[in-house]
Coordinates of C-alpha atoms and ligand atoms in Angstrom, one line a residue:
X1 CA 107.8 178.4 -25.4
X2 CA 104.6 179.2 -27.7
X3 CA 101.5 178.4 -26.0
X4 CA 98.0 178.9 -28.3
X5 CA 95.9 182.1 -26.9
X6 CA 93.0 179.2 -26.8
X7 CA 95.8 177.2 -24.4
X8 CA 96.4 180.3 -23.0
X9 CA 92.7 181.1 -22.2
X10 CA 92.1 177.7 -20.5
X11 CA 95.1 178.1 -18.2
X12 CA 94.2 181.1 -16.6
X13 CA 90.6 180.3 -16.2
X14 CA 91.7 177.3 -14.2
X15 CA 94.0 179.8 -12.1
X16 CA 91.2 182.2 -11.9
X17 CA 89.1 178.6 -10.7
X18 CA 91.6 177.6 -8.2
X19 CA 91.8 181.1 -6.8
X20 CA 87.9 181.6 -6.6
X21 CA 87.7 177.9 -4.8
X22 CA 90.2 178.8 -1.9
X23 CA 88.0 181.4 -0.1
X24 CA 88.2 181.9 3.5
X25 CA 84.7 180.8 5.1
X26 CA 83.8 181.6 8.8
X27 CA 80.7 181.0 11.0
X28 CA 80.1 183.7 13.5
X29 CA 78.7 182.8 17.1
X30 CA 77.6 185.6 19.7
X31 CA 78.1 184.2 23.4
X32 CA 75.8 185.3 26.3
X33 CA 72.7 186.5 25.0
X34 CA 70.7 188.7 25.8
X35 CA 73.9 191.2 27.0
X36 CA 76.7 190.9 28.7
X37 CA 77.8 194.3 30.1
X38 CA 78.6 195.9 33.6
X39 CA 75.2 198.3 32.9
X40 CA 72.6 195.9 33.4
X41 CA 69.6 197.8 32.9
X42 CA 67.0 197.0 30.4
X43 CA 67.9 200.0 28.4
X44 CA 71.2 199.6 28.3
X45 CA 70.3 195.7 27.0
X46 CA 67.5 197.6 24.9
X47 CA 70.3 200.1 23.5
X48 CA 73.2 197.2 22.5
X49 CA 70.8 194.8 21.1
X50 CA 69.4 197.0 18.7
X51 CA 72.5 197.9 17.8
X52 CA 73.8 194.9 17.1
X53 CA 71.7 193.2 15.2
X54 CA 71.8 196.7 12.8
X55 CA 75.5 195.6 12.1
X56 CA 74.3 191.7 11.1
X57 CA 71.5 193.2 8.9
X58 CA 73.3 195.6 7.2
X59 CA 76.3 192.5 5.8
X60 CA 73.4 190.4 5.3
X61 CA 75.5 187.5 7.4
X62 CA 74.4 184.5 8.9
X63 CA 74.6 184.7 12.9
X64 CA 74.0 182.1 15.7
X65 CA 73.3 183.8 19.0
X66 CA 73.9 181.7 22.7
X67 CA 71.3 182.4 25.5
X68 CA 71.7 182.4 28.9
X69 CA 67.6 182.1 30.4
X70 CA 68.2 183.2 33.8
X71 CA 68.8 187.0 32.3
X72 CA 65.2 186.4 31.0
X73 CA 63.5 186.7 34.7
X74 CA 63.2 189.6 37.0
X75 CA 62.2 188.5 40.7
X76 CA 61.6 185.2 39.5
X77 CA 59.2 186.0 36.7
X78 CA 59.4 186.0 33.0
X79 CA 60.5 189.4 32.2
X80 CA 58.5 189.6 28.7
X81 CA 61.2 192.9 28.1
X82 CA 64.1 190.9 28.4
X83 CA 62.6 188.1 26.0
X84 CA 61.5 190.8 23.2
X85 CA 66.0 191.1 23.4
X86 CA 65.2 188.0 21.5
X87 CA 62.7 188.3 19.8
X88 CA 64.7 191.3 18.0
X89 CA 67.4 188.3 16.4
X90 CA 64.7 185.9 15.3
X91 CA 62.9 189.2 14.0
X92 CA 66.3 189.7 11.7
X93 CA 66.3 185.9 10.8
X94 CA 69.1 185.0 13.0
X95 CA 69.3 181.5 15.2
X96 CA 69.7 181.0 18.8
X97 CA 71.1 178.8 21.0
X98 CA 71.6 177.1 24.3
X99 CA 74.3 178.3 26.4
X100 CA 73.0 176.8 29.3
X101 CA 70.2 178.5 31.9
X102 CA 72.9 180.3 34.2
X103 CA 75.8 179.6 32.5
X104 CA 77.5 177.3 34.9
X105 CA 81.2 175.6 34.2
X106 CA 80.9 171.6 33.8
X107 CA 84.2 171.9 35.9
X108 CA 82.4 173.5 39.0
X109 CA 78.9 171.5 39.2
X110 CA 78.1 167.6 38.6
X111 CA 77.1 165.9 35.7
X112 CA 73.6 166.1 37.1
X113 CA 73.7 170.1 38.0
X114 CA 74.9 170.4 34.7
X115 CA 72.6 168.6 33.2
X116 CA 69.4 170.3 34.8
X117 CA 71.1 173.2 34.0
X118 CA 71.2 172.7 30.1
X119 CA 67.2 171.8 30.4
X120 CA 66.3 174.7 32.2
X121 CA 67.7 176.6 29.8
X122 CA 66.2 175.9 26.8
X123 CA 62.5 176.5 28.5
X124 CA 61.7 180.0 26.4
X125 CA 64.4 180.2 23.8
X126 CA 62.6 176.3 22.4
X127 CA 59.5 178.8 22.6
X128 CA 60.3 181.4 20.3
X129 CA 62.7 179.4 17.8
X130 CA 58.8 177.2 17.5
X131 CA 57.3 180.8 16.9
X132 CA 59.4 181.1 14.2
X133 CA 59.2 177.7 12.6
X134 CA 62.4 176.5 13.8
X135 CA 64.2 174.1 16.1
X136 CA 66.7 174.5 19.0
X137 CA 69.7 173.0 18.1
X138 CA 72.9 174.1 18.8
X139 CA 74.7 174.0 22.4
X140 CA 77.7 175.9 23.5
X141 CA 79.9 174.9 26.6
X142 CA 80.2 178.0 29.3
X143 CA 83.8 178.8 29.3
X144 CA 84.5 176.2 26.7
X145 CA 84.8 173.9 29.4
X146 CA 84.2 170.3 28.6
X147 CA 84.4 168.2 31.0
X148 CA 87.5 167.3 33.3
X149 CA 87.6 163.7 32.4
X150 CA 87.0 161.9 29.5
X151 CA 83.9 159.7 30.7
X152 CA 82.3 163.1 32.2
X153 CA 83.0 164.6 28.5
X154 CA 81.1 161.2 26.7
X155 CA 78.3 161.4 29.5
X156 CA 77.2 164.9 28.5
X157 CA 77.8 164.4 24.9
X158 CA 75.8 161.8 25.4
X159 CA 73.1 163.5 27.0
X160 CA 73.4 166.5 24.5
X161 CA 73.0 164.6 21.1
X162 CA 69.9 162.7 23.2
X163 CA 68.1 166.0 23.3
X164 CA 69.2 166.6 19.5
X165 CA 72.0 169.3 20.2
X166 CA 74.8 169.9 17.8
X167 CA 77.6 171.2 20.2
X168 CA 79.0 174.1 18.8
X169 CA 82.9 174.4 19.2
X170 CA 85.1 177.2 18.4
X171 CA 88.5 177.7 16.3
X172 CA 88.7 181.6 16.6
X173 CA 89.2 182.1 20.4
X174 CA 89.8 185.5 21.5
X175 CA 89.5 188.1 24.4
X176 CA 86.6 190.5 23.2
X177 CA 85.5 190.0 26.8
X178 CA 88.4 191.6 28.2
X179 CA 88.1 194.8 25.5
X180 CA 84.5 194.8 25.9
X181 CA 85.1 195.3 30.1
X182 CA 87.9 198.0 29.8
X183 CA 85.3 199.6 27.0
X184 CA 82.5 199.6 29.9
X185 CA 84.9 200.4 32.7
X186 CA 86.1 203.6 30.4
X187 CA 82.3 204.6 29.7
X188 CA 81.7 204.2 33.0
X189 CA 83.8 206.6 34.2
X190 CA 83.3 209.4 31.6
X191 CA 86.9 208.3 30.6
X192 CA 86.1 209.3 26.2
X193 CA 89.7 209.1 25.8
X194 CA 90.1 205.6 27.1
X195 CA 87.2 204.3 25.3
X196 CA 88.8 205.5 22.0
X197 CA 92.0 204.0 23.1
X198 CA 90.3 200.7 23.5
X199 CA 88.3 200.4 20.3
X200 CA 91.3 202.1 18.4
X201 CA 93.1 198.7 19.5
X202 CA 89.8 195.8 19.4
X203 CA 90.0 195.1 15.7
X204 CA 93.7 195.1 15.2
X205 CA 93.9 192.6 17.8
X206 CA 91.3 190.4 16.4
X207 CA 93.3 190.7 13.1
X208 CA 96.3 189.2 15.3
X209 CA 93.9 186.8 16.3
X210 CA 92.8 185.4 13.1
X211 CA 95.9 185.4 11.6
X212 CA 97.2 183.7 14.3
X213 CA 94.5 180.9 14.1
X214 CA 94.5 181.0 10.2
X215 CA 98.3 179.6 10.8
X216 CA 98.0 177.5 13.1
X217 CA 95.0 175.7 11.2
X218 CA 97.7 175.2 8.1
X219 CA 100.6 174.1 10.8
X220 CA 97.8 171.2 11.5
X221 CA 95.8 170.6 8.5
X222 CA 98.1 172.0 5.5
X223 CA 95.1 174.4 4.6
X224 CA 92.9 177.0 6.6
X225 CA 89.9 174.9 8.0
X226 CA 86.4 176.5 8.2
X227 CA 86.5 179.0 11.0
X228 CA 84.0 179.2 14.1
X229 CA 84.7 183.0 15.9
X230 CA 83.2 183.8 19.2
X231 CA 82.3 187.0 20.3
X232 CA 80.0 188.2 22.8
X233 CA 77.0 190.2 23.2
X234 CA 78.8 193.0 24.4
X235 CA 79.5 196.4 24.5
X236 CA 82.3 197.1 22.4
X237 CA 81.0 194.8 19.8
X238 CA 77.5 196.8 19.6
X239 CA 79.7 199.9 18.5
X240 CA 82.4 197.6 16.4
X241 CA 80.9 194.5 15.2
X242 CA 80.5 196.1 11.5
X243 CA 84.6 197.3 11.7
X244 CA 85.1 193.4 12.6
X245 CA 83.0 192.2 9.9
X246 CA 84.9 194.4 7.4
X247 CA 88.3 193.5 8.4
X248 CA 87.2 190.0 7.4
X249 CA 85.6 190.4 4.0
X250 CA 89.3 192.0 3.7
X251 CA 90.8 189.0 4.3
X252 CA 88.8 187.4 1.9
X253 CA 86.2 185.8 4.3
X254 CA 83.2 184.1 3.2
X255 CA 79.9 184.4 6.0
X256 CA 78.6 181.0 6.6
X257 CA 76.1 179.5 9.1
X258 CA 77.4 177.2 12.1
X259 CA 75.8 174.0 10.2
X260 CA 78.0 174.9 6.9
X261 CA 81.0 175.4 9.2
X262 CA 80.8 172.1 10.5
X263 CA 80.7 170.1 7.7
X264 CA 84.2 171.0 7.4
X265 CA 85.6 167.6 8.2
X266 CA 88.4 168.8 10.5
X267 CA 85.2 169.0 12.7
X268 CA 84.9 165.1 12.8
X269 CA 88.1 164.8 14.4
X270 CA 87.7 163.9 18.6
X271 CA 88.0 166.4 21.0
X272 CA 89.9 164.8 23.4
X273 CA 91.3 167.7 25.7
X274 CA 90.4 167.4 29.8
X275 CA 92.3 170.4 31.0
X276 CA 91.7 173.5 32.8
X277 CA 91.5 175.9 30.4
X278 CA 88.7 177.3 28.1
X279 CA 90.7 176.7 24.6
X280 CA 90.1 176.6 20.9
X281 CA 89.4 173.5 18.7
X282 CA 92.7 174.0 17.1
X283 CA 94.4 173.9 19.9
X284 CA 92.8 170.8 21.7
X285 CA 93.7 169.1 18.1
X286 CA 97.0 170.5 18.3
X287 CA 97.4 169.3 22.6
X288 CA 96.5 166.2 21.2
X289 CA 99.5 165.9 18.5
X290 CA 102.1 167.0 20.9
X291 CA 103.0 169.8 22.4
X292 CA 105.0 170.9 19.1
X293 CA 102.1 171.2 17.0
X294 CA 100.8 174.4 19.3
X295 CA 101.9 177.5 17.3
X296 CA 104.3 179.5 19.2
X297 CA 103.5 183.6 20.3
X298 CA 100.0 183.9 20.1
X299 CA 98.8 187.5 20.4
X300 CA 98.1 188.7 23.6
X301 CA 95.7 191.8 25.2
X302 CA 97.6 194.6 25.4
X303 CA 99.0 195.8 28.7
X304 CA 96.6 198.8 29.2
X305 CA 93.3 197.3 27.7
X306 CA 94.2 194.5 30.5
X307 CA 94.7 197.2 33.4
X308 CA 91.4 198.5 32.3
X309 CA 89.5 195.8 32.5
X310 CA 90.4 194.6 36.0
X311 CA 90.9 191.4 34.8
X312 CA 94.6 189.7 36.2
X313 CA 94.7 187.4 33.4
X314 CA 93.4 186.2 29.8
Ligands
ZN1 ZN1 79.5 182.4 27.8

């Protein structure tokens, strides 16, 4: 068949188009701010901080951060060196959010608790976000946990959107928590070998990981949704966040903020999931659908990284 170079020219700049449109986006979220680590000194916090938001500086990224207040007082007080943590992401132009004052699980306290719990943690992070001309608006669920029954759930969602808070969910659930403890656990011990074991093994995982969720987003929707990852303020992600970020832009990920995310409109679908266990978006969508629609042999921690970390189970 003779097709006109002109013809020619058209078709593969609408190729070229398509290709361009289908980009991977992702919004990064950082759980448990200021630090989470088993070395809780404010150097230690000092040290990891800085080092982290180097990494989000250097890709130029957009990065929402969860706080936990109660890390913010020492013997009661306001520990002005713990909040300057802080101060260091709104210095870089990054947001914050509430992850609850002493990040309590809705499926251990009441409604009330809970509730008293969200307020009192918003106290200094509302301060500093007005400081910098912005708003507190995001919320994330300790544990992921949502609520055990489905009129607790619409009670705090209720409460939540009263006091203006966008909940934040996630669709790229991992176990950087459990890396991030074997990491510390290996320092800890002088153990250099073990630490490089560890970190050798962190971002092929999370490359498991993403793939994983990438496939189980088409299994639901028939295309990759916009994806929310989770990480925390840890350890291993102070030494390996910029590894992680690369292994995405390899994969052809786009950086977006949590707002952009959401507009996906996957994100409108209900969350209607009561169970026990801290889970992903995608797979409270898929629970939903039928046990079917979960996507079989989701990777798993690797047997010494888990012996490491102390931790029985995922
Ligand atoms: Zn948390």
């Amino acid at each position: 068949m003779f097709i006109k170079p002109a013809l020619l020219l058209i078709i593969i700049a609408a190729l070229a188009g398509t290709v361009i449109c289908q980009h991977r986006t992702i919004a990064i979220t950082i759980d448990d701010l200021p630090v989470v680590s088993t070395r809780t000194d404010i150097a230690n916090r000092q040290k990891i901080t800085k080092k982290l938001v180097k990494h989000i500086a250097k890709a130029k990224i957009p990065v929402i951060g969860f706080v936990n207040e109660n890390k913010l007082y020492t013997d009661g007080r306001r520990d002005e060196e713990q909040i300057d943590l802080l101060r260091m992401w709104l210095d870089a132009g990054l947001e914050l959010g509430n992850h609850t004052y002493s990040h309590v699980s809705l499926h251990n306290v009441g409604v009330e608790e809970f509730e008293a719990n969200v307020i009192k943690g918003e106290t200094i992070t509302k301060e500093l976000l007005a400081e910098n001309g912005k708003k507190l608006r995001f919320f994330r669920y300790p544990y992921l946990m949502t609520g055990r029954t489905l009129e607790i759930k619409a009670e705090i969602v209720k409460f939540l959107t009263g006091r203006s808070y966008t909940i934040a969910p996630i669709t790229f659930d991992n176990a950087d928590y459990i890396f991030s403890r074997a990491y510390d656990n290996a320092f800890d011990k002088g153990d250099k070998a073990l630490m490089k074991r560890v970190a050798d093994a962190y971002v092929p995982y999370m490359e498991s990981k993403i793939d994983y969720w990438e496939r189980q987003s088409v299994k639901l929707f028939g295309r990759e949704i916009s994806e929310i990852m989770l990480i925390h303020a840890n350890f291993i992600n102070s030494d390996y966040l910029d590894d992680l970020i690369k292994m995405l832009h390899r994969r052809g990920y786009k950086f977006v903020d949590l707002e952009t995310a959401l507009r996906d409109k996957a994100y409108s679908l209900p969350d209607a999931y009561t169970g026990g266990a801290g889970i992903s978006r995608l797979h409270r969508w898929a629970l939903d659908r039928g046990k079917d629609s979960v996507l079989d042999n989701e990777p798993r921690v690797p047997e010494f990284v888990m012996k490491a970390s102390g931790f029985d189970s995922e």
